Coordinates of C-alpha atoms (C1' of nucleotides) in Angstrom, one line a residue:
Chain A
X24 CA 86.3 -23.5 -98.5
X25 CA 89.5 -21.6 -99.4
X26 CA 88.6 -18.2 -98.4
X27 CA 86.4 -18.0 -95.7
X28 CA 83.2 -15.6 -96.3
X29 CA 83.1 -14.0 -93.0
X30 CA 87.0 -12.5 -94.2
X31 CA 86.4 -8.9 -95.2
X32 CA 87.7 -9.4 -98.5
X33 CA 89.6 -5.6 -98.8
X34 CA 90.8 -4.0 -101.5
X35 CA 94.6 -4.9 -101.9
X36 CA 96.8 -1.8 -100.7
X37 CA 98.4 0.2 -103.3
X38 CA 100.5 3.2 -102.9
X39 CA 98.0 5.4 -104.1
X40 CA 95.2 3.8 -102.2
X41 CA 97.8 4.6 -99.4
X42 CA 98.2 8.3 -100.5
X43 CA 94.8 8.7 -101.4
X44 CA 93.7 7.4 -98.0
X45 CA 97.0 9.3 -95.9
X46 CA 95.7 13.1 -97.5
X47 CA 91.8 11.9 -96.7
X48 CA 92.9 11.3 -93.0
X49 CA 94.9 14.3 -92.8
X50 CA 92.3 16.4 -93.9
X51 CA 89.9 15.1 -91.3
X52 CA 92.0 14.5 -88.3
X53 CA 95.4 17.1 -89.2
X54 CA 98.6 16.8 -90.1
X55 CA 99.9 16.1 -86.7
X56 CA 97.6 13.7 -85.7
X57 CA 98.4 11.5 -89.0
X58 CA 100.7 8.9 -87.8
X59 CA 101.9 6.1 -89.7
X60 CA 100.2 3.7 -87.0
X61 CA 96.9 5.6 -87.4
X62 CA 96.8 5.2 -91.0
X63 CA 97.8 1.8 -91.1
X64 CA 94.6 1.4 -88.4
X65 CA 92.4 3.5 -91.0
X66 CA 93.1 0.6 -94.1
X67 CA 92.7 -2.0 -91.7
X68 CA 96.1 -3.0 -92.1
X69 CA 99.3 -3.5 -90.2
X70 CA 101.5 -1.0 -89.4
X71 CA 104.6 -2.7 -91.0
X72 CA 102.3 -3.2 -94.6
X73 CA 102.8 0.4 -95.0
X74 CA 106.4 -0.3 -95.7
X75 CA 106.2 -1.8 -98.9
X76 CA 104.6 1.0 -100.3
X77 CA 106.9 3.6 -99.2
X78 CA 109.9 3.5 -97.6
X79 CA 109.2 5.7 -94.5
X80 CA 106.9 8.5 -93.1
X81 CA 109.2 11.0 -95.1
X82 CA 108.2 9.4 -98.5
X83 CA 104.7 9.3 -97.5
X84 CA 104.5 12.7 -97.2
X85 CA 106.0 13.6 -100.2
X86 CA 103.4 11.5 -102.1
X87 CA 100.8 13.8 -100.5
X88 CA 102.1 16.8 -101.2
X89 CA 102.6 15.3 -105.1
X90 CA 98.8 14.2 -104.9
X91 CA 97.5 17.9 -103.6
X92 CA 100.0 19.4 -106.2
X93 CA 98.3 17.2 -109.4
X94 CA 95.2 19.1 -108.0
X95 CA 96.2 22.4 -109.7
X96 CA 94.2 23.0 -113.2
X97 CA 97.1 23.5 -115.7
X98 CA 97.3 26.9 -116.7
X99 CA 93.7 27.9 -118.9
X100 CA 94.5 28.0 -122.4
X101 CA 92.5 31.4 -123.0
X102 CA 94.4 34.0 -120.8
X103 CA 98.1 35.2 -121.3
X104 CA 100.5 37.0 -119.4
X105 CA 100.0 38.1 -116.1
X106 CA 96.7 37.3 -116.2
X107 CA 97.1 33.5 -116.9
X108 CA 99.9 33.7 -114.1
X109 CA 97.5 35.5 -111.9
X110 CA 94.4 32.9 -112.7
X111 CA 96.5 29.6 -111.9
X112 CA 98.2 31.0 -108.6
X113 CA 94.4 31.7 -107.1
X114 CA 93.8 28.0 -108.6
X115 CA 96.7 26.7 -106.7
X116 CA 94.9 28.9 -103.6
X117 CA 91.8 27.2 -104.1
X118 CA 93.3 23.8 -104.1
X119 CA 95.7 24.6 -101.1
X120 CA 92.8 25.7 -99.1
X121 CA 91.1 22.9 -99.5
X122 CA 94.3 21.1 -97.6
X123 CA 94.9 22.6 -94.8
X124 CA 98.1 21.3 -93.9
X125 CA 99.2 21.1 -97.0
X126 CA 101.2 24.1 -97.1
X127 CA 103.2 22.9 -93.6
X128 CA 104.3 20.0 -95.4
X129 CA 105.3 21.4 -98.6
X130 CA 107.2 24.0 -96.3
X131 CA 108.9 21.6 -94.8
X132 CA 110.1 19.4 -97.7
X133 CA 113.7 19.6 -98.3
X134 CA 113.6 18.3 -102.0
X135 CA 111.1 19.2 -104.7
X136 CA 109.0 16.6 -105.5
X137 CA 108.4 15.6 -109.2
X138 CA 105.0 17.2 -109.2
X139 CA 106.2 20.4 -107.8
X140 CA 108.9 20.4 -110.0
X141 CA 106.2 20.3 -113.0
X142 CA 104.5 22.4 -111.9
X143 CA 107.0 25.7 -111.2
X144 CA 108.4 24.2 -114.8
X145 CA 105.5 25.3 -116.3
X146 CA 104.8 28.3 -114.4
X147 CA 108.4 29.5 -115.3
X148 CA 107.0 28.8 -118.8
X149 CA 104.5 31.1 -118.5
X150 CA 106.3 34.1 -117.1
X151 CA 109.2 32.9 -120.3
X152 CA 106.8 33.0 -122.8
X153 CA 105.2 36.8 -121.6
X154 CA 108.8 37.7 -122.8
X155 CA 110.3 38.2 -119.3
X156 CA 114.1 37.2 -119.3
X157 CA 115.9 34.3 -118.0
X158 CA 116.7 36.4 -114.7
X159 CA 114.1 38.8 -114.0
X160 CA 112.0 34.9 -114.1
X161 CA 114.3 34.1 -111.8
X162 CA 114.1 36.5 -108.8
X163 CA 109.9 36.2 -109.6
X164 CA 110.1 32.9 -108.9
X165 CA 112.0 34.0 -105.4
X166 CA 110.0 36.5 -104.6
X167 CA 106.7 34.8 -104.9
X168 CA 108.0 31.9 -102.9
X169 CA 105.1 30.3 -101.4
X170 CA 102.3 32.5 -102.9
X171 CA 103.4 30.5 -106.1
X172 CA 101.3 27.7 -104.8
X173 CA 98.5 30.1 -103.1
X174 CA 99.7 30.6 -99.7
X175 CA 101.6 32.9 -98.3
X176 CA 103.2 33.0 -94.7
X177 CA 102.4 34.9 -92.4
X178 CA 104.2 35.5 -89.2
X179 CA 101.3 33.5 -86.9
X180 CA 98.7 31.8 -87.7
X181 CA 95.1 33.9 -87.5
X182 CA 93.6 33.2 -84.4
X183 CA 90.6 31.2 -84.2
X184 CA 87.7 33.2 -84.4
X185 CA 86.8 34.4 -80.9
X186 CA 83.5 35.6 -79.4
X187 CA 83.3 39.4 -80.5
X188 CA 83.1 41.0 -77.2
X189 CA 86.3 38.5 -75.6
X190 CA 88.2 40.0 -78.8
X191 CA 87.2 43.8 -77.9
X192 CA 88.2 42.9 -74.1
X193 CA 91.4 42.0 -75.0
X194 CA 91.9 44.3 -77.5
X195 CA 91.2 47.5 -74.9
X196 CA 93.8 45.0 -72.3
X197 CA 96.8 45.1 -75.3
X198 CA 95.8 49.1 -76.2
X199 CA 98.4 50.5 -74.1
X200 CA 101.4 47.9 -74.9
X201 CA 101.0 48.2 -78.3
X202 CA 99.1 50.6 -79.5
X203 CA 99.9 50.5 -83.2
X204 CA 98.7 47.0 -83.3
X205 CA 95.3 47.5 -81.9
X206 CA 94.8 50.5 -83.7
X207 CA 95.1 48.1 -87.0
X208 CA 93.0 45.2 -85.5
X209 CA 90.6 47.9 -84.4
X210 CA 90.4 49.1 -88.1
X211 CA 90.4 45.5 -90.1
X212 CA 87.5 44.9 -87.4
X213 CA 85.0 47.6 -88.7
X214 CA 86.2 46.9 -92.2
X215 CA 83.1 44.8 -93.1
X216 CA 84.6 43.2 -95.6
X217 CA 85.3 40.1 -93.6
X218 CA 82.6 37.3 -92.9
X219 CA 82.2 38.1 -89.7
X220 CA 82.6 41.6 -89.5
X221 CA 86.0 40.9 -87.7
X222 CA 89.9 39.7 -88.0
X223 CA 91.4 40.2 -91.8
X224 CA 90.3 39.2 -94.9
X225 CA 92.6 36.2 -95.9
X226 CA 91.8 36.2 -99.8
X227 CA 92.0 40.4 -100.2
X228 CA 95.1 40.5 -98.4
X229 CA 96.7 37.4 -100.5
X230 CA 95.6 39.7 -104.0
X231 CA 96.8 42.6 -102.3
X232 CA 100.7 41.5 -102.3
X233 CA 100.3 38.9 -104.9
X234 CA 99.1 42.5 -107.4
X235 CA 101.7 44.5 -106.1
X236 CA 104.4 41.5 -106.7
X237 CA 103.3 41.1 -110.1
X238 CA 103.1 45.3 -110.9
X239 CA 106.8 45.6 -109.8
X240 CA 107.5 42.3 -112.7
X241 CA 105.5 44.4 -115.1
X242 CA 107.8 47.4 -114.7
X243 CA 110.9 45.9 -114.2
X244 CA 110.3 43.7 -117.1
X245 CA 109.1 47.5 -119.1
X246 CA 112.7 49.0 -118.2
X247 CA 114.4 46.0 -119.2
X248 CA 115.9 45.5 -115.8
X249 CA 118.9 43.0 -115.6
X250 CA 120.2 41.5 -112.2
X251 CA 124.1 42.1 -113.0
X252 CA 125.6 44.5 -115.9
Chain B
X30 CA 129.4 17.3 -43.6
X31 CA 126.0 18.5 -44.3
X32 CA 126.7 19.2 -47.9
X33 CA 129.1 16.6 -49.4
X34 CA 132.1 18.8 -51.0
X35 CA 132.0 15.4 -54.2
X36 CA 128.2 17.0 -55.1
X37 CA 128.9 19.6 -57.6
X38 CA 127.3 22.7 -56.9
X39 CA 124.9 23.2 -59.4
X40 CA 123.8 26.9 -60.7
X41 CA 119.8 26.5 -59.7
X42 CA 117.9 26.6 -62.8
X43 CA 115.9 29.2 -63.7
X44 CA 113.5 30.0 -66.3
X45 CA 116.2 31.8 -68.5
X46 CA 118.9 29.3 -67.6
X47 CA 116.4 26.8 -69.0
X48 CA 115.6 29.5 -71.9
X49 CA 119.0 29.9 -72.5
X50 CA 120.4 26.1 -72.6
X51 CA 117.1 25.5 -74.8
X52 CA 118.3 28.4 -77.1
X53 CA 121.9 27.0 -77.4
X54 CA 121.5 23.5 -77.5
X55 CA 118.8 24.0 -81.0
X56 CA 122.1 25.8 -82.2
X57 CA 123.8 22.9 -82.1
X58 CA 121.6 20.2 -82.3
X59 CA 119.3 21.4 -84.3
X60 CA 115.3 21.4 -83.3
X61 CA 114.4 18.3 -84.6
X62 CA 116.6 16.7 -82.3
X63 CA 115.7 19.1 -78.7
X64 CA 113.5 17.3 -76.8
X65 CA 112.7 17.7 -73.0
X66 CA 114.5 15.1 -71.9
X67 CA 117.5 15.7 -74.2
X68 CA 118.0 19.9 -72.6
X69 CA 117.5 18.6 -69.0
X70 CA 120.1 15.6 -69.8
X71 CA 122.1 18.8 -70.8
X72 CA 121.0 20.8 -67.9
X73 CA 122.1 18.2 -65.6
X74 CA 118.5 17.6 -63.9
X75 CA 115.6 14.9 -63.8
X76 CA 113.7 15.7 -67.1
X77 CA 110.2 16.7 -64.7
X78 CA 112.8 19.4 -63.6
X79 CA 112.0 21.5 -66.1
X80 CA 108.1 21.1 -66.2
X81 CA 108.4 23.9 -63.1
X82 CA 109.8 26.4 -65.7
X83 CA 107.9 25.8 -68.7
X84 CA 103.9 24.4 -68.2
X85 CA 105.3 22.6 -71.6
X86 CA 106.8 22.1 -74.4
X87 CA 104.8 25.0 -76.4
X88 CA 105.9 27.1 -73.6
X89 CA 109.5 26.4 -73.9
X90 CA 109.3 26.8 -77.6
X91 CA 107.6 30.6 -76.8
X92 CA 110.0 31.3 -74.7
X93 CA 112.7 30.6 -77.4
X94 CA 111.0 33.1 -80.0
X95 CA 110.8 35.9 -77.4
X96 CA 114.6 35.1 -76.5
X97 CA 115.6 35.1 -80.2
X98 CA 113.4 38.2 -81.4
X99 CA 114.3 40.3 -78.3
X100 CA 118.2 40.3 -80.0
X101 CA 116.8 42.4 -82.8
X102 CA 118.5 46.0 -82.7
X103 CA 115.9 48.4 -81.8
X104 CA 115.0 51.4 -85.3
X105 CA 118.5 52.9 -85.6
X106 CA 117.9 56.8 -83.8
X107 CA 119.0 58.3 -86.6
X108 CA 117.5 56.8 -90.4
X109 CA 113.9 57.7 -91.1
X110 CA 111.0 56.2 -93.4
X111 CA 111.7 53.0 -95.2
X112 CA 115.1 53.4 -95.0
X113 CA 114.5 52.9 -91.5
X114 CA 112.2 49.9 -91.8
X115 CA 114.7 48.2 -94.0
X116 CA 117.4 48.7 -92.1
X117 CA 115.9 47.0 -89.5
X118 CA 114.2 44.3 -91.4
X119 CA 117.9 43.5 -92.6
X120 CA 118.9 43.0 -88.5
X121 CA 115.7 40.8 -87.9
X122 CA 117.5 38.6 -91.0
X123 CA 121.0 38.9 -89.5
X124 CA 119.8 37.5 -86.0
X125 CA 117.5 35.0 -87.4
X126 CA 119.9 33.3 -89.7
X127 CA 121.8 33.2 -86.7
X128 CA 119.2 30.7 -85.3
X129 CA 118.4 28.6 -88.0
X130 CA 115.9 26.9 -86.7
X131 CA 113.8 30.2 -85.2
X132 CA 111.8 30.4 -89.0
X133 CA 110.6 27.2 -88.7
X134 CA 109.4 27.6 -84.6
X135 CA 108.0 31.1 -85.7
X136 CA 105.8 29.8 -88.4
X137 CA 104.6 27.1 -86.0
X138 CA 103.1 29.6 -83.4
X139 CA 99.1 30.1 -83.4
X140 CA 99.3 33.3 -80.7
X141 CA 102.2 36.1 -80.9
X142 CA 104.5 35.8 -78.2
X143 CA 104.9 39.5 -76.4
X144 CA 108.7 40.3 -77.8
X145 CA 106.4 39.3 -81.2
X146 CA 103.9 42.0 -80.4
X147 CA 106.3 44.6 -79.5
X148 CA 108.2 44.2 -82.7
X149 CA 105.3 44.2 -85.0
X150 CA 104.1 47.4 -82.8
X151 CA 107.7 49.3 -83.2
X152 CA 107.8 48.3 -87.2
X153 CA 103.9 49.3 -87.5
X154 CA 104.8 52.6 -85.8
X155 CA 107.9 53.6 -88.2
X156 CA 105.1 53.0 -91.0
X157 CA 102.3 55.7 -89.5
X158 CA 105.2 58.0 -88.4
X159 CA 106.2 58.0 -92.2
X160 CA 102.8 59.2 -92.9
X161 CA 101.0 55.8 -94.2
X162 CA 97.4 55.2 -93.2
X163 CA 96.6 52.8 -90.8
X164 CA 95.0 51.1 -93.9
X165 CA 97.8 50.9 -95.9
X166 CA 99.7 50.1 -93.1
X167 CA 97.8 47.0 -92.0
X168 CA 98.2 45.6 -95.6
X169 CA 101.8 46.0 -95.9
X170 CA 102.1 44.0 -92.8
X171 CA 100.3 41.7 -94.5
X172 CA 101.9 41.7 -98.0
X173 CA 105.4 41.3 -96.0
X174 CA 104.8 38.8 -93.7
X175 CA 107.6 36.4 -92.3
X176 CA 110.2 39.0 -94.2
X177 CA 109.7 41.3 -91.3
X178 CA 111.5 38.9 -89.7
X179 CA 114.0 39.1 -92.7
X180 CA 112.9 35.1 -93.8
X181 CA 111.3 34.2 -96.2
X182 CA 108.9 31.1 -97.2
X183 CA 110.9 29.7 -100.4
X184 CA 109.0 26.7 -101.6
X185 CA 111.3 24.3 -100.3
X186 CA 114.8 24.6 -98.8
X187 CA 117.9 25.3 -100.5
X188 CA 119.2 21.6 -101.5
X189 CA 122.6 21.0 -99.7
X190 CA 125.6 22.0 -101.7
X191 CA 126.7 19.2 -103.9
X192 CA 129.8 18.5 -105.6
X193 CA 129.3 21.0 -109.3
X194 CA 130.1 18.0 -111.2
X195 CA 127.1 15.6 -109.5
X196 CA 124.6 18.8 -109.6
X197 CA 125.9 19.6 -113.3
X198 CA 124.6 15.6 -114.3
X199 CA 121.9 16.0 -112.2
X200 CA 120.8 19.4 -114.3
X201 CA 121.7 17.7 -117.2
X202 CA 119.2 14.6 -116.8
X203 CA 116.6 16.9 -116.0
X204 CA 116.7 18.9 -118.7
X205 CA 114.1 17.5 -121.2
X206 CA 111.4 16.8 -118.5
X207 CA 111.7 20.6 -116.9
X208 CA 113.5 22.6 -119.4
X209 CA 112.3 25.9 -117.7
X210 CA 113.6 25.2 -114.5
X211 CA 117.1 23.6 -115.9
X212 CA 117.4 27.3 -117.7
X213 CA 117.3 29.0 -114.7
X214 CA 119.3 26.6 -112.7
X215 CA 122.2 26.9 -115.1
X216 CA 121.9 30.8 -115.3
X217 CA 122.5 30.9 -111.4
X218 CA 125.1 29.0 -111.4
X219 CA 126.9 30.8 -114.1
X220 CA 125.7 34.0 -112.4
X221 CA 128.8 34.6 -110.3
X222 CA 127.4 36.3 -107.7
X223 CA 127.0 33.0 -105.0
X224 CA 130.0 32.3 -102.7
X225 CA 130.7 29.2 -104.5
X226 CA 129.6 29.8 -108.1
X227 CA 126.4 27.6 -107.8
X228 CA 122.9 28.2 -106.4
X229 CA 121.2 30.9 -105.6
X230 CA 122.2 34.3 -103.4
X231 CA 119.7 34.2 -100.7
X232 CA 120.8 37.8 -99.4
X233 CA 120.0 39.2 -103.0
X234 CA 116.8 37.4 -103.4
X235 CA 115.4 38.7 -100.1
X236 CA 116.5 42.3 -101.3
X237 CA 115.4 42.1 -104.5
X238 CA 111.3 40.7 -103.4
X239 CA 111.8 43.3 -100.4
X240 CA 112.7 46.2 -102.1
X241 CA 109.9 45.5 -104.8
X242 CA 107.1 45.7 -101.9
X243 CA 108.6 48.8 -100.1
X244 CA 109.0 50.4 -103.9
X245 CA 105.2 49.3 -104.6
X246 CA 104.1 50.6 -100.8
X247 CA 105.8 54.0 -101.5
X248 CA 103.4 54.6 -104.8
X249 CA 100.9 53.8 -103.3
X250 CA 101.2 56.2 -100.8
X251 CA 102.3 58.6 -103.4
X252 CA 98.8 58.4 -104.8
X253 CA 96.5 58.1 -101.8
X254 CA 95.2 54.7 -102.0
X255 CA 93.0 52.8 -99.8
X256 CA 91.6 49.7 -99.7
X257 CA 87.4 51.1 -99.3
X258 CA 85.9 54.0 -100.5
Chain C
dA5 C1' 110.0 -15.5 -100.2
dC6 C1' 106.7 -13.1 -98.0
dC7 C1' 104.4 -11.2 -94.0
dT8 C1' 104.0 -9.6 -89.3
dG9 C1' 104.2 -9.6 -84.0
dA10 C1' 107.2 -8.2 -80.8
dA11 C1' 110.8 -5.3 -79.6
dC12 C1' 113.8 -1.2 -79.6
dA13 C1' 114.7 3.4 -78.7
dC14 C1' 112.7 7.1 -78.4
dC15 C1' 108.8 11.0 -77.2
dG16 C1' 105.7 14.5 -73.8
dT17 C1' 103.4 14.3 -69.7
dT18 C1' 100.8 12.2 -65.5
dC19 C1' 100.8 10.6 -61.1
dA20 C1' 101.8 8.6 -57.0
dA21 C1' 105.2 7.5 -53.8
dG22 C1' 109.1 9.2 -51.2
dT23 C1' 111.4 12.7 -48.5
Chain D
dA17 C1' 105.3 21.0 -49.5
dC18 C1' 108.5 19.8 -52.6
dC19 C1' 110.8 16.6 -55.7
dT20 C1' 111.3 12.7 -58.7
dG21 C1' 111.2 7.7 -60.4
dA22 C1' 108.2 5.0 -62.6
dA23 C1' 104.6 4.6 -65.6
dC24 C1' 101.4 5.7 -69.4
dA25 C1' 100.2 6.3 -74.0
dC26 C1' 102.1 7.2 -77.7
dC27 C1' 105.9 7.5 -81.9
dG28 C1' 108.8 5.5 -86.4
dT29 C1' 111.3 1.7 -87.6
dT30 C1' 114.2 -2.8 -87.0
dC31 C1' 114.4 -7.5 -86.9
dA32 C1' 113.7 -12.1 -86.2
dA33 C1' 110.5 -15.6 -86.0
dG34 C1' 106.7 -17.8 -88.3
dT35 C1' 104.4 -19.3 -92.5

DNA sequence: ACCTGAACACCGTTCAAGT
DNA sequence: ACCTGAACACCGTTCAAGT
C-alpha cells in the first residue's frame, strides 16, 4: 500500500482554505489569540506550511480583512442617493458585526487592500452619480472614515455588561468626580430603548451621526459648496 | 567605602519616572517596538523592576493615556459655546499628534482611564452649560467620538509619502480598475492645499467632518429635538 | 526541489532562590 | 522583607538538514 488508510487523508491547504479557516478561528477565539502557530495547529498542519500561502502574519491578515470586506452586498439596485448610500453602510454594519475584530484589523492596515479599494470605488460611485462633485465626495469620504464600513470609533470600548445594581454602585461612587458623565449614563440607563434597559444603544447612536453626516452632504451639496475658490 | 563612588547613583524610579521614560521612549521608538524589557533596558534596571510600578503591561499603557491626555489645555476662560468646544477639541489634536502613537493606545482601552473621565466630564459640561439637553448631549458624544480627542478613525493610514513620479504611475495603473478613487486621488494632489502638493490635508479634513457635526448639533438644538417623546 | 524540525531572537510574567 | 536571575510558556520567522 502506497498511502496508508489510517493517514487522515486532509484536504490540501489553499490560501483560501487558510483565510477561510484564519477569520473562522478569529471569530471564535479573537483576534489576539489568533496566532500563526494556533492556526497552523487548527488545519493540522505545520507551522512553517503556512508560509507558502502567504508570506507572513501581515499578509494573512490582509486576506481576512479582503474576505469580511467581499461580505458586503453590492449596493441594491432599487434605491438611489442617499438612500442607496445609507442602505449599503448599515450592510457593511451588519457584516462588520458579525466580525468582531474585524474593524481592529482594518484599523490597523497601513495599505488598502484590493477589496477595500473596490469597495470605497464604488461607494465613491454612488455619492458621484447623486451628482455630488469631485470634492465635496472627497471630504465625505473623510468624514465618514470608518462609519463607511459600519463602525465607528468610539473613544473606549462599551463595557461589558455588568450586573445592574454593581453599575448603579459605581455610578453613585463616580457622581461627584464627574458629574456630567453620570448624569448622561444615568439618563441612557432609563432610556429603555436598550436590550437591557441599560448602557447605550450601539445601532441608534451609529444612525444618529451617520444621518446627521449625510444631512450636512445634502446641504452642502444644495449650496453648491466648493472646498477652495 | 560603604557605597562604591564607580556605582552611578541612580535617580530611584518611581511610578512617573517609569511613566515618563515609557512616554518618551514610544516617541522615539514607536509602540510597536516598547516592550517591558526594552524601557527598563532604558531605565537602567532589571526588567521585574518595573512590575512594582505597573501590576502590568495594561497598566503601564493606562498610565501613558492619562500622562498624554492630562497635557490637554484646560476650556480657554474666556470663549463660550462651541466655539469653546472646538477650540479645545483642536488642543486635544495638537497634543495627540504630538504622540503618535496615543490614537492607537486610546482605541485599545476597554475602561476609561480617570484623566479620560475628567475630560469627557469638562467637554460634556461646556455642552449643558451651552444649554443642550442631557439627551442631545449624550448623542453628540457619541456622533463625535475619537475626534474629541481631535483623531480621527480614517479607514486606513495615510500611505507614506512617495516620490510624485512613482505615486503618479501608481495612480495611473489603477485607474481602470477604481476609476472613482483615481478621480479623487488626482484632484488632491492637484488641490494645492497639502505641504507637498500630493495627498490629502489631514488638518482640513478633521475641520471640515468636525464643523459639519457641531453645525448639525447647533440645529438641532435650534429646534428642540430629542431622541423619545 | 520540496518540506519541516530545530533554532533564533524576541515577548510578558511567574516563581523560587538569594540577600 | 525586599530584590532579581532564571525559567516558563508563548511569539513570528530563519535556516539548514533531511527526504
Amino acid at each position: 500500500m502506497t498511502r496508508p488508510t489510517e493517514t487522515p487523508r486532509r484536504t490540501p491547504l489553499s490560501t483560501e482554505r487558510v483565510l477561510r479557516a484564519a477569520v473562522a478561528l478569529a471569530d471564535t477565539i479573537g483576534i489576539e489569540a489568533l496566532s500563526m502557530r494556533r492556526l497552523s495547529q487548527e488545519l493540522g498542519v505545520v507551522p512553517m506550511a503556512l508560509y507558502k500561502h502567504v508570506a507572513h502574519k501581515e499578509e494573512l491578515l490582509d486576506g481576512m480583512v479582503d474576505a469580511v470586506v467581499g461580505e458586503i452586498d453590492p449596493p441594491r439596485s432599487g434605491a438611489q442617493g442617499m438612500t442607496a448610500v445609507r442602505g449599503r453602510i448599515l450592510s457593511a454594519r451588519r457584516v462588520l458585526s458579525r466580525h468582531p475584530w474585524a474593524s481592529r484589523v482594518i484599523e490597523s492596515r497601513t495599505a488598502p487592500t484590493p477589496a477595500l479599494l473596490a469597495y470605497m470605488d464604488s461607494m465613491i460611485g454612488m455619492f458621484r452619480a447623486d451628482g455630488y462633485s469631485v470634492d465635496l465626495t472627497h471630504h465625505a469620504m473623510h468624514a465618514l472614515g470608518s462609519r463607511l464600513l459600519g463602525f465607528s470609533q468610539e473613544l473606549f470600548d462599551q463595557s461589558p455588561d455588568v450586573d445592574p445594581g454593581v453599575r448603579e454602585a459605581g455610578l453613585r461612587a463616580m457622581a461627584t468626580a464627574y458629574p456630567h458623565v453620570v448624569e448622561i449614563a444615568v439618563r441612557a440607563d432609563h432610556d429603555g430603548r436598550s436590550v437591557v434597559g441599560q448602557g447605550c444603544d450601539d445601532q441608534f447612536e451609529f444612525e444618529f451621526s451617520l444621518d446627521l453626516l449625510l444631512d450636512g452632504f445634502e446641504r452642502l451639496r444644495a449650496r453648491g459648496w466648493r472646498s477652495t475658490g
